[in-house]
Structure formats: C-alpha cells, structure tokens
C-alpha cells in the first residue's frame, strides 16, 4: 500500500512539474516570438503610414490611415525594378547552379570505392576551418574576369562544404539495391543519379535549395565587392543605399512627380526585399523539417 501511495504522489508531482515546465516554455517561446514578430509588423505598418504618423508615433502596429504612395513610388522607378529583377534572376540561376554542383560532387564522394575519396573529403573539411579570405578571393575573381559579372555572385560560393557533407551522408543512406537494380536494367552512373537518386532526394533538394536561395538573396558582401556598375546592383545593395542615405535621392532614375514619405519608403523597400523568401517558405516547409535532419542522423 505504501509503495502504491508513493507512486501516486510521484506521479502527481511529476504531472505538476511537467505542467509548470510546459507553462514556462510556452511563455518563453511566446515572448521570443513577439520579440521577433513585432519589429516586422512595425515595419509593415510603417510602410503603409504617412510621414507625419511615422514621426509622431514611435511605435505602432496599425496605421491610422493607409497610404500606398511608397509602394507606387518604388515600382515607378527603373532603378528599383531593375535591381529586383536582377536579384530574382541571380537567385534563381545561382540556386540551380549551386544545388546541381553540390549534389553532383556529393554523389561520387558517397561511394567508398572512389579512388582518392578520403583525400578529397579531408580537403573539403579543411575548408570548413580555413578559408582564403576576402582579398585572395577578390584577386581570383578579378583574374578570372568575373568583376562586374553576375557570375561573381554565384561561382565563388557555388558549393558550401557543410551542405556537401550532409548531402553525401544522405546519399550513403540510400538503399544500394535500387542502384544495382537500375544498373542491371542498363542505366549508367548518370542515369542512376538523375533517374533514381535525385527523385528519392526531393526533401533534401528542397531544403538546400531554400538554404542556397536565402543565402544568395540576402548576400550583401559579394555584390559590394564585385559589382561596380550601378545598373547591375542587386536589391540588397539598393536597400542599403536607400536606408543609409536620403531615400528619395538614392534612386537616380525615378519619377519625381510626387515625393513619398522618406521613412515610409525605407520601410516599403525592406518589406519588398523580405516578402519573396516569406512567400516561398510555406511551400517548402513540408520538406524542410525532414530535409534538415536527413543525412545527419541514421535510423
């Protein structure tokens, strides 16, 4: 009887303790979520507010009067539209190139019988710790004739060594029987890779496509170092110019028939630069959780 009472008390204590622990966790997560979301909501609300309201109200989540002059002003300028299209193009092409190079390099390295595999893997791991640095990388890009070229934003960071190792581990976990059956049916290595391996890799392809796309979209240093022609500026460089200087004067080729709120213009530019990534993430979310862990943990 005593043992049953002790077990009942322990169960009650553990239940109360778990509830308190859950309550603290929920409160902490809600607080962190608010810290993250509130600035974004403020920027979104400020992009639809007038200059007087932005100046008079230090913080608000809903503008008193909705105005769209900032967005109309932005899309009426050649400079912003050109920078937006440039960023979309570089992100799309760069993501395809980087994912293709990463996966085509990871697949042969997943084969233990590959000659020189250990040496190549050691060199890849070495790059995780030591890099050439900014100046040597700039000199390489310059000597390759890539300055003021969009390829300078894609090729120097074409393969992320950390992503490569994870993809390699994923390929090692695929059933070898499928590849052997494909070879028996007459597929060569390229056929096995494109017809068998890649269709089985959709979660990890979606995950690292998102990683690479976000990296290219948010990249600020590469266009700052390698792009000198203002007509080839990406969105991040233009956003920096707008935020750090007079927003209206930063757009050199704009329609000056009306002048929008300066702060509202900055808020609107930040919103437009952020929305594409937020828009595509829900479509990849179903693959994201599985893809992040797959290849790193064996069942």
PDB file of C-alpha atoms in Angstrom:
ATOM      1  CA  UNK A   1       0.000   0.000   0.000  1.00  0.00           C
ATOM      2  CA  UNK A   2       2.809   2.401   0.934  1.00  0.00           C
ATOM      3  CA  UNK A   3       4.557   1.783  -2.384  1.00  0.00           C
ATOM      4  CA  UNK A   4       1.351   2.482  -4.299  1.00  0.00           C
ATOM      5  CA  UNK A   5       0.874   5.751  -2.366  1.00  0.00           C
ATOM      6  CA  UNK A   6       4.462   6.777  -3.100  1.00  0.00           C
ATOM      7  CA  UNK A   7       3.980   6.033  -6.801  1.00  0.00           C
ATOM      8  CA  UNK A   8       0.755   8.032  -6.830  1.00  0.00           C
ATOM      9  CA  UNK A   9       2.458  11.004  -5.136  1.00  0.00           C
ATOM     10  CA  UNK A  10       5.414  10.822  -7.506  1.00  0.00           C
ATOM     11  CA  UNK A  11       3.028  10.740 -10.468  1.00  0.00           C
ATOM     12  CA  UNK A  12       1.165  13.783  -9.163  1.00  0.00           C
ATOM     13  CA  UNK A  13       4.409  15.676  -8.524  1.00  0.00           C
ATOM     14  CA  UNK A  14       5.729  14.789 -11.958  1.00  0.00           C
ATOM     15  CA  UNK A  15       2.470  15.878 -13.554  1.00  0.00           C
ATOM     16  CA  UNK A  16       2.508  19.224 -11.722  1.00  0.00           C
ATOM     17  CA  UNK A  17       6.195  19.713 -12.523  1.00  0.00           C
ATOM     18  CA  UNK A  18       5.676  18.910 -16.192  1.00  0.00           C
ATOM     19  CA  UNK A  19       2.772  21.361 -16.384  1.00  0.00           C
ATOM     20  CA  UNK A  20       4.825  24.117 -14.775  1.00  0.00           C
ATOM     21  CA  UNK A  21       7.715  23.337 -17.107  1.00  0.00           C
ATOM     22  CA  UNK A  22       5.393  23.438 -20.135  1.00  0.00           C
ATOM     23  CA  UNK A  23       3.881  26.723 -18.972  1.00  0.00           C
ATOM     24  CA  UNK A  24       7.327  28.305 -18.591  1.00  0.00           C
ATOM     25  CA  UNK A  25       8.384  27.014 -22.006  1.00  0.00           C
ATOM     26  CA  UNK A  26       5.233  28.341 -23.668  1.00  0.00           C
ATOM     27  CA  UNK A  27       5.637  31.747 -22.017  1.00  0.00           C
ATOM     28  CA  UNK A  28       9.293  31.937 -23.047  1.00  0.00           C
ATOM     29  CA  UNK A  29       8.545  30.912 -26.640  1.00  0.00           C
ATOM     30  CA  UNK A  30       5.665  33.373 -26.900  1.00  0.00           C
ATOM     31  CA  UNK A  31       7.944  36.131 -25.611  1.00  0.00           C
ATOM     32  CA  UNK A  32      10.647  35.255 -28.137  1.00  0.00           C
ATOM     33  CA  UNK A  33       8.056  35.100 -30.917  1.00  0.00           C
ATOM     34  CA  UNK A  34       6.782  38.563 -30.003  1.00  0.00           C
ATOM     35  CA  UNK A  35      10.329  39.944 -29.940  1.00  0.00           C
ATOM     36  CA  UNK A  36      10.817  38.559 -33.447  1.00  0.00           C
ATOM     37  CA  UNK A  37       7.451  39.387 -34.985  1.00  0.00           C
ATOM     38  CA  UNK A  38       6.723  42.843 -33.543  1.00  0.00           C
ATOM     39  CA  UNK A  39       9.555  44.647 -35.404  1.00  0.00           C
ATOM     40  CA  UNK A  40       8.402  43.030 -38.652  1.00  0.00           C
ATOM     41  CA  UNK A  41       4.825  44.134 -38.044  1.00  0.00           C
ATOM     42  CA  UNK A  42       6.037  47.654 -37.238  1.00  0.00           C
ATOM     43  CA  UNK A  43       7.980  47.868 -40.494  1.00  0.00           C
ATOM     44  CA  UNK A  44       4.959  46.538 -42.424  1.00  0.00           C
ATOM     45  CA  UNK A  45       2.622  49.050 -40.748  1.00  0.00           C
ATOM     46  CA  UNK A  46       5.110  51.885 -41.270  1.00  0.00           C
ATOM     47  CA  UNK A  47       5.287  51.149 -44.987  1.00  0.00           C
ATOM     48  CA  UNK A  48       1.569  51.994 -45.242  1.00  0.00           C
ATOM     49  CA  UNK A  49       1.706  55.048 -42.950  1.00  0.00           C
ATOM     50  CA  UNK A  50       2.248  58.709 -43.715  1.00  0.00           C
ATOM     51  CA  UNK A  51       5.343  60.699 -42.791  1.00  0.00           C
ATOM     52  CA  UNK A  52       3.533  62.662 -40.047  1.00  0.00           C
ATOM     53  CA  UNK A  53       2.292  59.499 -38.373  1.00  0.00           C
ATOM     54  CA  UNK A  54       5.704  57.831 -38.507  1.00  0.00           C
ATOM     55  CA  UNK A  55       7.293  60.912 -36.942  1.00  0.00           C
ATOM     56  CA  UNK A  56       4.661  61.365 -34.226  1.00  0.00           C
ATOM     57  CA  UNK A  57       4.130  57.738 -33.205  1.00  0.00           C
ATOM     58  CA  UNK A  58       7.323  55.979 -32.028  1.00  0.00           C
ATOM     59  CA  UNK A  59       5.739  52.518 -32.332  1.00  0.00           C
ATOM     60  CA  UNK A  60       2.501  51.257 -33.850  1.00  0.00           C
ATOM     61  CA  UNK A  61       1.198  48.069 -35.435  1.00  0.00           C
ATOM     62  CA  UNK A  62      -1.705  49.574 -37.350  1.00  0.00           C
ATOM     63  CA  UNK A  63      -1.553  52.865 -39.250  1.00  0.00           C
ATOM     64  CA  UNK A  64      -4.308  55.387 -38.674  1.00  0.00           C
ATOM     65  CA  UNK A  65      -4.612  55.936 -42.410  1.00  0.00           C
ATOM     66  CA  UNK A  66      -3.433  53.542 -45.091  1.00  0.00           C
ATOM     67  CA  UNK A  67      -1.407  55.128 -47.882  1.00  0.00           C
ATOM     68  CA  UNK A  68       0.296  53.336 -50.762  1.00  0.00           C
ATOM     69  CA  UNK A  69       2.419  56.152 -52.160  1.00  0.00           C
ATOM     70  CA  UNK A  70       5.647  54.481 -51.073  1.00  0.00           C
ATOM     71  CA  UNK A  71       4.943  51.265 -52.993  1.00  0.00           C
ATOM     72  CA  UNK A  72       3.684  53.136 -56.049  1.00  0.00           C
ATOM     73  CA  UNK A  73       6.797  55.315 -55.950  1.00  0.00           C
ATOM     74  CA  UNK A  74       9.113  52.307 -55.694  1.00  0.00           C
ATOM     75  CA  UNK A  75       7.650  50.368 -58.602  1.00  0.00           C
ATOM     76  CA  UNK A  76       7.596  53.508 -60.743  1.00  0.00           C
ATOM     77  CA  UNK A  77      11.389  53.724 -60.627  1.00  0.00           C
ATOM     78  CA  UNK A  78      13.590  51.969 -63.141  1.00  0.00           C
ATOM     79  CA  UNK A  79      16.404  51.515 -60.616  1.00  0.00           C
ATOM     80  CA  UNK A  80      14.361  49.525 -58.116  1.00  0.00           C
ATOM     81  CA  UNK A  81      12.571  47.365 -60.686  1.00  0.00           C
ATOM     82  CA  UNK A  82      15.902  46.592 -62.346  1.00  0.00           C
ATOM     83  CA  UNK A  83      17.518  45.675 -59.017  1.00  0.00           C
ATOM     84  CA  UNK A  84      14.565  43.461 -58.098  1.00  0.00           C
ATOM     85  CA  UNK A  85      14.628  41.601 -61.416  1.00  0.00           C
ATOM     86  CA  UNK A  86      18.413  41.247 -61.183  1.00  0.00           C
ATOM     87  CA  UNK A  87      18.161  39.725 -57.721  1.00  0.00           C
ATOM     88  CA  UNK A  88      15.413  37.326 -58.783  1.00  0.00           C
ATOM     89  CA  UNK A  89      17.435  36.211 -61.814  1.00  0.00           C
ATOM     90  CA  UNK A  90      20.689  35.779 -59.876  1.00  0.00           C
ATOM     91  CA  UNK A  91      18.884  33.892 -57.094  1.00  0.00           C
ATOM     92  CA  UNK A  92      17.106  31.528 -59.497  1.00  0.00           C
ATOM     93  CA  UNK A  93      20.160  30.756 -61.642  1.00  0.00           C
ATOM     94  CA  UNK A  94      22.502  30.647 -58.647  1.00  0.00           C
ATOM     95  CA  UNK A  95      20.290  28.229 -56.727  1.00  0.00           C
ATOM     96  CA  UNK A  96      20.099  25.837 -59.677  1.00  0.00           C
ATOM     97  CA  UNK A  97      23.855  26.008 -60.264  1.00  0.00           C
ATOM     98  CA  UNK A  98      24.797  25.608 -56.601  1.00  0.00           C
ATOM     99  CA  UNK A  99      22.397  22.745 -55.933  1.00  0.00           C
ATOM    100  CA  UNK A 100      23.479  20.946 -59.103  1.00  0.00           C
ATOM    101  CA  UNK A 101      27.197  21.310 -58.316  1.00  0.00           C
ATOM    102  CA  UNK A 102      26.730  20.308 -54.675  1.00  0.00           C
ATOM    103  CA  UNK A 103      24.739  17.174 -55.490  1.00  0.00           C
ATOM    104  CA  UNK A 104      26.913  16.080 -58.404  1.00  0.00           C
ATOM    105  CA  UNK A 105      30.002  16.370 -56.201  1.00  0.00           C
ATOM    106  CA  UNK A 106      28.407  14.708 -53.174  1.00  0.00           C
ATOM    107  CA  UNK A 107      27.171  11.661 -55.107  1.00  0.00           C
ATOM    108  CA  UNK A 108      30.576  10.243 -56.166  1.00  0.00           C
ATOM    109  CA  UNK A 109      32.048  11.088 -52.755  1.00  0.00           C
ATOM    110  CA  UNK A 110      29.363   8.869 -51.210  1.00  0.00           C
ATOM    111  CA  UNK A 111      30.930   5.863 -52.959  1.00  0.00           C
ATOM    112  CA  UNK A 112      33.551   4.287 -50.705  1.00  0.00           C
ATOM    113  CA  UNK A 113      35.299   2.658 -53.665  1.00  0.00           C
ATOM    114  CA  UNK A 114      36.101   6.016 -55.307  1.00  0.00           C
ATOM    115  CA  UNK A 115      39.892   6.459 -55.636  1.00  0.00           C
ATOM    116  CA  UNK A 116      41.179   9.487 -53.720  1.00  0.00           C
ATOM    117  CA  UNK A 117      37.882   9.902 -51.892  1.00  0.00           C
ATOM    118  CA  UNK A 118      39.487  10.299 -48.452  1.00  0.00           C
ATOM    119  CA  UNK A 119      41.895  12.988 -49.679  1.00  0.00           C
ATOM    120  CA  UNK A 120      39.091  14.996 -51.285  1.00  0.00           C
ATOM    121  CA  UNK A 121      36.942  14.730 -48.149  1.00  0.00           C
ATOM    122  CA  UNK A 122      39.848  15.899 -45.989  1.00  0.00           C
ATOM    123  CA  UNK A 123      40.374  18.900 -48.265  1.00  0.00           C
ATOM    124  CA  UNK A 124      36.665  19.736 -48.016  1.00  0.00           C
ATOM    125  CA  UNK A 125      36.750  19.505 -44.229  1.00  0.00           C
ATOM    126  CA  UNK A 126      39.857  21.714 -44.234  1.00  0.00           C
ATOM    127  CA  UNK A 127      37.888  24.471 -45.962  1.00  0.00           C
ATOM    128  CA  UNK A 128      35.365  24.402 -43.102  1.00  0.00           C
ATOM    129  CA  UNK A 129      38.069  25.700 -40.774  1.00  0.00           C
ATOM    130  CA  UNK A 130      40.372  27.703 -43.045  1.00  0.00           C
ATOM    131  CA  UNK A 131      39.376  29.922 -45.972  1.00  0.00           C
ATOM    132  CA  UNK A 132      41.369  32.006 -48.422  1.00  0.00           C
ATOM    133  CA  UNK A 133      39.952  35.264 -47.115  1.00  0.00           C
ATOM    134  CA  UNK A 134      38.442  38.289 -48.780  1.00  0.00           C
ATOM    135  CA  UNK A 135      41.489  39.643 -50.626  1.00  0.00           C
ATOM    136  CA  UNK A 136      42.674  36.330 -52.189  1.00  0.00           C
ATOM    137  CA  UNK A 137      39.097  35.583 -53.249  1.00  0.00           C
ATOM    138  CA  UNK A 138      38.783  39.020 -54.831  1.00  0.00           C
ATOM    139  CA  UNK A 139      42.058  38.500 -56.712  1.00  0.00           C
ATOM    140  CA  UNK A 140      40.846  35.147 -58.041  1.00  0.00           C
ATOM    141  CA  UNK A 141      37.555  36.656 -59.180  1.00  0.00           C
ATOM    142  CA  UNK A 142      39.410  39.539 -60.826  1.00  0.00           C
ATOM    143  CA  UNK A 143      41.903  37.309 -62.623  1.00  0.00           C
ATOM    144  CA  UNK A 144      39.066  35.128 -63.912  1.00  0.00           C
ATOM    145  CA  UNK A 145      37.489  38.206 -65.465  1.00  0.00           C
ATOM    146  CA  UNK A 146      34.336  37.960 -63.374  1.00  0.00           C
ATOM    147  CA  UNK A 147      34.292  41.502 -61.994  1.00  0.00           C
ATOM    148  CA  UNK A 148      31.048  43.328 -62.806  1.00  0.00           C
ATOM    149  CA  UNK A 149      29.602  39.969 -63.814  1.00  0.00           C
ATOM    150  CA  UNK A 150      26.652  38.208 -62.233  1.00  0.00           C
ATOM    151  CA  UNK A 151      28.685  35.004 -62.167  1.00  0.00           C
ATOM    152  CA  UNK A 152      30.853  36.621 -59.496  1.00  0.00           C
ATOM    153  CA  UNK A 153      27.801  36.403 -57.221  1.00  0.00           C
ATOM    154  CA  UNK A 154      27.290  32.687 -57.909  1.00  0.00           C
ATOM    155  CA  UNK A 155      30.522  30.799 -58.598  1.00  0.00           C
ATOM    156  CA  UNK A 156      32.762  31.794 -55.640  1.00  0.00           C
ATOM    157  CA  UNK A 157      30.222  30.325 -53.196  1.00  0.00           C
ATOM    158  CA  UNK A 158      28.891  27.625 -55.510  1.00  0.00           C
ATOM    159  CA  UNK A 159      29.496  24.721 -53.106  1.00  0.00           C
ATOM    160  CA  UNK A 160      29.025  25.025 -49.371  1.00  0.00           C
ATOM    161  CA  UNK A 161      31.281  22.367 -47.774  1.00  0.00           C
ATOM    162  CA  UNK A 162      28.953  21.850 -44.807  1.00  0.00           C
ATOM    163  CA  UNK A 163      25.963  21.265 -47.075  1.00  0.00           C
ATOM    164  CA  UNK A 164      28.099  18.975 -49.231  1.00  0.00           C
ATOM    165  CA  UNK A 165      28.962  16.721 -46.292  1.00  0.00           C
ATOM    166  CA  UNK A 166      25.305  16.437 -45.248  1.00  0.00           C
ATOM    167  CA  UNK A 167      24.206  15.581 -48.795  1.00  0.00           C
ATOM    168  CA  UNK A 168      26.988  12.999 -49.043  1.00  0.00           C
ATOM    169  CA  UNK A 169      25.791  11.351 -45.830  1.00  0.00           C
ATOM    170  CA  UNK A 170      22.265  11.269 -47.216  1.00  0.00           C
ATOM    171  CA  UNK A 171      23.415   9.544 -50.407  1.00  0.00           C
ATOM    172  CA  UNK A 172      25.265   6.940 -48.342  1.00  0.00           C
ATOM    173  CA  UNK A 173      21.998   6.003 -46.610  1.00  0.00           C
ATOM    174  CA  UNK A 174      20.095   5.300 -49.829  1.00  0.00           C
ATOM    175  CA  UNK A 175      19.465   1.594 -50.481  1.00  0.00           C
ATOM    176  CA  UNK A 176      22.186   0.217 -52.702  1.00  0.00           C
ATOM    177  CA  UNK A 177      19.762  -2.359 -54.097  1.00  0.00           C
ATOM    178  CA  UNK A 178      17.933   0.346 -56.043  1.00  0.00           C
ATOM    179  CA  UNK A 179      21.111   1.500 -57.757  1.00  0.00           C
ATOM    180  CA  UNK A 180      22.138  -2.081 -58.508  1.00  0.00           C
ATOM    181  CA  UNK A 181      18.720  -2.831 -59.998  1.00  0.00           C
ATOM    182  CA  UNK A 182      18.998   0.274 -62.199  1.00  0.00           C
ATOM    183  CA  UNK A 183      22.425  -0.811 -63.429  1.00  0.00           C
ATOM    184  CA  UNK A 184      21.074  -4.268 -64.241  1.00  0.00           C
ATOM    185  CA  UNK A 185      18.366  -2.569 -66.322  1.00  0.00           C
ATOM    186  CA  UNK A 186      21.081  -0.785 -68.315  1.00  0.00           C
ATOM    187  CA  UNK A 187      21.471   2.577 -66.561  1.00  0.00           C
ATOM    188  CA  UNK A 188      24.920   4.110 -66.383  1.00  0.00           C
ATOM    189  CA  UNK A 189      26.069   6.267 -63.463  1.00  0.00           C
ATOM    190  CA  UNK A 190      24.443   9.405 -64.879  1.00  0.00           C
ATOM    191  CA  UNK A 191      21.198   7.538 -65.411  1.00  0.00           C
ATOM    192  CA  UNK A 192      21.257   6.166 -61.874  1.00  0.00           C
ATOM    193  CA  UNK A 193      21.903   9.634 -60.496  1.00  0.00           C
ATOM    194  CA  UNK A 194      19.201  11.501 -62.438  1.00  0.00           C
ATOM    195  CA  UNK A 195      16.545   8.757 -62.626  1.00  0.00           C
ATOM    196  CA  UNK A 196      16.937   7.025 -59.256  1.00  0.00           C
ATOM    197  CA  UNK A 197      18.903   9.123 -56.783  1.00  0.00           C
ATOM    198  CA  UNK A 198      17.503  12.603 -57.427  1.00  0.00           C
ATOM    199  CA  UNK A 199      13.811  11.542 -57.338  1.00  0.00           C
ATOM    200  CA  UNK A 200      14.497   9.999 -53.917  1.00  0.00           C
ATOM    201  CA  UNK A 201      16.179  13.199 -52.745  1.00  0.00           C
ATOM    202  CA  UNK A 202      13.275  15.645 -53.016  1.00  0.00           C
ATOM    203  CA  UNK A 203      13.208  16.587 -49.283  1.00  0.00           C
ATOM    204  CA  UNK A 204      16.900  17.370 -49.129  1.00  0.00           C
ATOM    205  CA  UNK A 205      16.831  19.105 -52.524  1.00  0.00           C
ATOM    206  CA  UNK A 206      14.022  21.375 -51.320  1.00  0.00           C
ATOM    207  CA  UNK A 207      15.844  22.086 -48.064  1.00  0.00           C
ATOM    208  CA  UNK A 208      19.179  23.050 -49.550  1.00  0.00           C
ATOM    209  CA  UNK A 209      17.552  24.905 -52.418  1.00  0.00           C
ATOM    210  CA  UNK A 210      15.942  27.082 -49.764  1.00  0.00           C
ATOM    211  CA  UNK A 211      19.256  27.494 -47.926  1.00  0.00           C
ATOM    212  CA  UNK A 212      21.112  28.462 -51.088  1.00  0.00           C
ATOM    213  CA  UNK A 213      18.324  30.759 -52.310  1.00  0.00           C
ATOM    214  CA  UNK A 214      18.153  32.620 -48.998  1.00  0.00           C
ATOM    215  CA  UNK A 215      21.945  32.981 -48.981  1.00  0.00           C
ATOM    216  CA  UNK A 216      22.043  34.438 -52.486  1.00  0.00           C
ATOM    217  CA  UNK A 217      19.020  36.680 -51.927  1.00  0.00           C
ATOM    218  CA  UNK A 218      20.465  38.154 -48.728  1.00  0.00           C
ATOM    219  CA  UNK A 219      24.053  38.332 -49.975  1.00  0.00           C
ATOM    220  CA  UNK A 220      25.404  41.841 -49.493  1.00  0.00           C
ATOM    221  CA  UNK A 221      29.189  41.471 -49.486  1.00  0.00           C
ATOM    222  CA  UNK A 222      29.585  39.787 -52.892  1.00  0.00           C
ATOM    223  CA  UNK A 223      27.818  42.492 -54.954  1.00  0.00           C
ATOM    224  CA  UNK A 224      29.500  45.152 -52.819  1.00  0.00           C
ATOM    225  CA  UNK A 225      32.951  43.754 -53.669  1.00  0.00           C
ATOM    226  CA  UNK A 226      32.485  42.591 -57.254  1.00  0.00           C
ATOM    227  CA  UNK A 227      29.804  44.854 -58.784  1.00  0.00           C
ATOM    228  CA  UNK A 228      30.704  48.474 -59.534  1.00  0.00           C
ATOM    229  CA  UNK A 229      28.131  49.262 -62.225  1.00  0.00           C
ATOM    230  CA  UNK A 230      25.009  50.763 -60.539  1.00  0.00           C
ATOM    231  CA  UNK A 231      22.877  49.288 -63.316  1.00  0.00           C
ATOM    232  CA  UNK A 232      23.878  45.814 -62.073  1.00  0.00           C
ATOM    233  CA  UNK A 233      23.165  46.435 -58.397  1.00  0.00           C
ATOM    234  CA  UNK A 234      21.213  43.760 -56.579  1.00  0.00           C
ATOM    235  CA  UNK A 235      18.314  44.523 -54.297  1.00  0.00           C
ATOM    236  CA  UNK A 236      20.401  44.308 -51.125  1.00  0.00           C
ATOM    237  CA  UNK A 237      22.845  46.978 -52.325  1.00  0.00           C
ATOM    238  CA  UNK A 238      19.980  49.243 -53.335  1.00  0.00           C
ATOM    239  CA  UNK A 239      18.247  48.685 -49.980  1.00  0.00           C
ATOM    240  CA  UNK A 240      21.465  49.643 -48.231  1.00  0.00           C
ATOM    241  CA  UNK A 241      21.704  52.829 -50.283  1.00  0.00           C
ATOM    242  CA  UNK A 242      18.108  53.709 -49.514  1.00  0.00           C
ATOM    243  CA  UNK A 243      18.364  53.023 -45.778  1.00  0.00           C
ATOM    244  CA  UNK A 244      21.727  54.701 -45.220  1.00  0.00           C
ATOM    245  CA  UNK A 245      21.151  57.831 -47.355  1.00  0.00           C
ATOM    246  CA  UNK A 246      18.296  60.048 -48.413  1.00  0.00           C
ATOM    247  CA  UNK A 247      15.844  57.540 -49.802  1.00  0.00           C
ATOM    248  CA  UNK A 248      14.384  59.815 -52.456  1.00  0.00           C
ATOM    249  CA  UNK A 249      17.795  60.907 -53.773  1.00  0.00           C
ATOM    250  CA  UNK A 250      19.218  57.364 -53.774  1.00  0.00           C
ATOM    251  CA  UNK A 251      17.040  56.373 -56.715  1.00  0.00           C
ATOM    252  CA  UNK A 252      18.636  58.252 -59.576  1.00  0.00           C
ATOM    253  CA  UNK A 253      16.186  57.231 -62.291  1.00  0.00           C
ATOM    254  CA  UNK A 254      12.838  57.821 -60.679  1.00  0.00           C
ATOM    255  CA  UNK A 255       9.613  59.613 -61.390  1.00  0.00           C
ATOM    256  CA  UNK A 256       9.650  62.828 -59.356  1.00  0.00           C
ATOM    257  CA  UNK A 257       6.028  63.762 -59.958  1.00  0.00           C
ATOM    258  CA  UNK A 258       5.399  63.190 -56.249  1.00  0.00           C
ATOM    259  CA  UNK A 259       7.576  62.668 -53.174  1.00  0.00           C
ATOM    260  CA  UNK A 260       6.598  59.848 -50.781  1.00  0.00           C
ATOM    261  CA  UNK A 261       7.387  59.711 -47.050  1.00  0.00           C
ATOM    262  CA  UNK A 262      11.114  59.129 -46.646  1.00  0.00           C
ATOM    263  CA  UNK A 263      10.739  56.715 -43.715  1.00  0.00           C
ATOM    264  CA  UNK A 264       7.776  55.005 -45.336  1.00  0.00           C
ATOM    265  CA  UNK A 265       9.844  54.486 -48.469  1.00  0.00           C
ATOM    266  CA  UNK A 266      12.570  52.776 -46.447  1.00  0.00           C
ATOM    267  CA  UNK A 267      10.033  50.559 -44.707  1.00  0.00           C
ATOM    268  CA  UNK A 268       8.427  49.610 -48.022  1.00  0.00           C
ATOM    269  CA  UNK A 269      11.774  48.654 -49.542  1.00  0.00           C
ATOM    270  CA  UNK A 270      12.575  46.389 -46.580  1.00  0.00           C
ATOM    271  CA  UNK A 271       9.153  44.732 -46.855  1.00  0.00           C
ATOM    272  CA  UNK A 272       9.564  44.064 -50.576  1.00  0.00           C
ATOM    273  CA  UNK A 273      13.061  42.655 -50.028  1.00  0.00           C
ATOM    274  CA  UNK A 274      11.754  40.280 -47.350  1.00  0.00           C
ATOM    275  CA  UNK A 275       8.438  39.078 -48.798  1.00  0.00           C
ATOM    276  CA  UNK A 276       9.731  36.698 -51.536  1.00  0.00           C
ATOM    277  CA  UNK A 277      11.516  34.452 -49.037  1.00  0.00           C
ATOM    278  CA  UNK A 278       8.499  34.509 -46.690  1.00  0.00           C
ATOM    279  CA  UNK A 279       6.255  33.650 -49.633  1.00  0.00           C
ATOM    280  CA  UNK A 280       8.157  30.577 -50.813  1.00  0.00           C
ATOM    281  CA  UNK A 281       8.929  29.123 -47.390  1.00  0.00           C
ATOM    282  CA  UNK A 282       5.415  27.656 -46.728  1.00  0.00           C
ATOM    283  CA  UNK A 283       5.590  25.687 -49.978  1.00  0.00           C
ATOM    284  CA  UNK A 284       8.877  24.076 -48.888  1.00  0.00           C
ATOM    285  CA  UNK A 285       8.013  23.688 -45.213  1.00  0.00           C
ATOM    286  CA  UNK A 286       6.712  20.126 -45.593  1.00  0.00           C
ATOM    287  CA  UNK A 287      10.156  19.070 -46.860  1.00  0.00           C
ATOM    288  CA  UNK A 288      12.119  21.370 -44.582  1.00  0.00           C
ATOM    289  CA  UNK A 289      11.878  19.514 -41.248  1.00  0.00           C
ATOM    290  CA  UNK A 290      12.672  16.152 -42.795  1.00  0.00           C
ATOM    291  CA  UNK A 291      15.404  17.529 -45.022  1.00  0.00           C
ATOM    292  CA  UNK A 292      17.266  19.279 -42.216  1.00  0.00           C
ATOM    293  CA  UNK A 293      17.762  16.073 -40.234  1.00  0.00           C
ATOM    294  CA  UNK A 294      18.004  13.574 -43.056  1.00  0.00           C
ATOM    295  CA  UNK A 295      21.553  12.609 -43.858  1.00  0.00           C
ATOM    296  CA  UNK A 296      22.767  13.705 -40.435  1.00  0.00           C
ATOM    297  CA  UNK A 297      21.035  11.061 -38.318  1.00  0.00           C
ATOM    298  CA  UNK A 298      20.801   7.402 -39.186  1.00  0.00           C
ATOM    299  CA  UNK A 299      17.778   5.414 -38.193  1.00  0.00           C
TER     300      UNK A 299
END
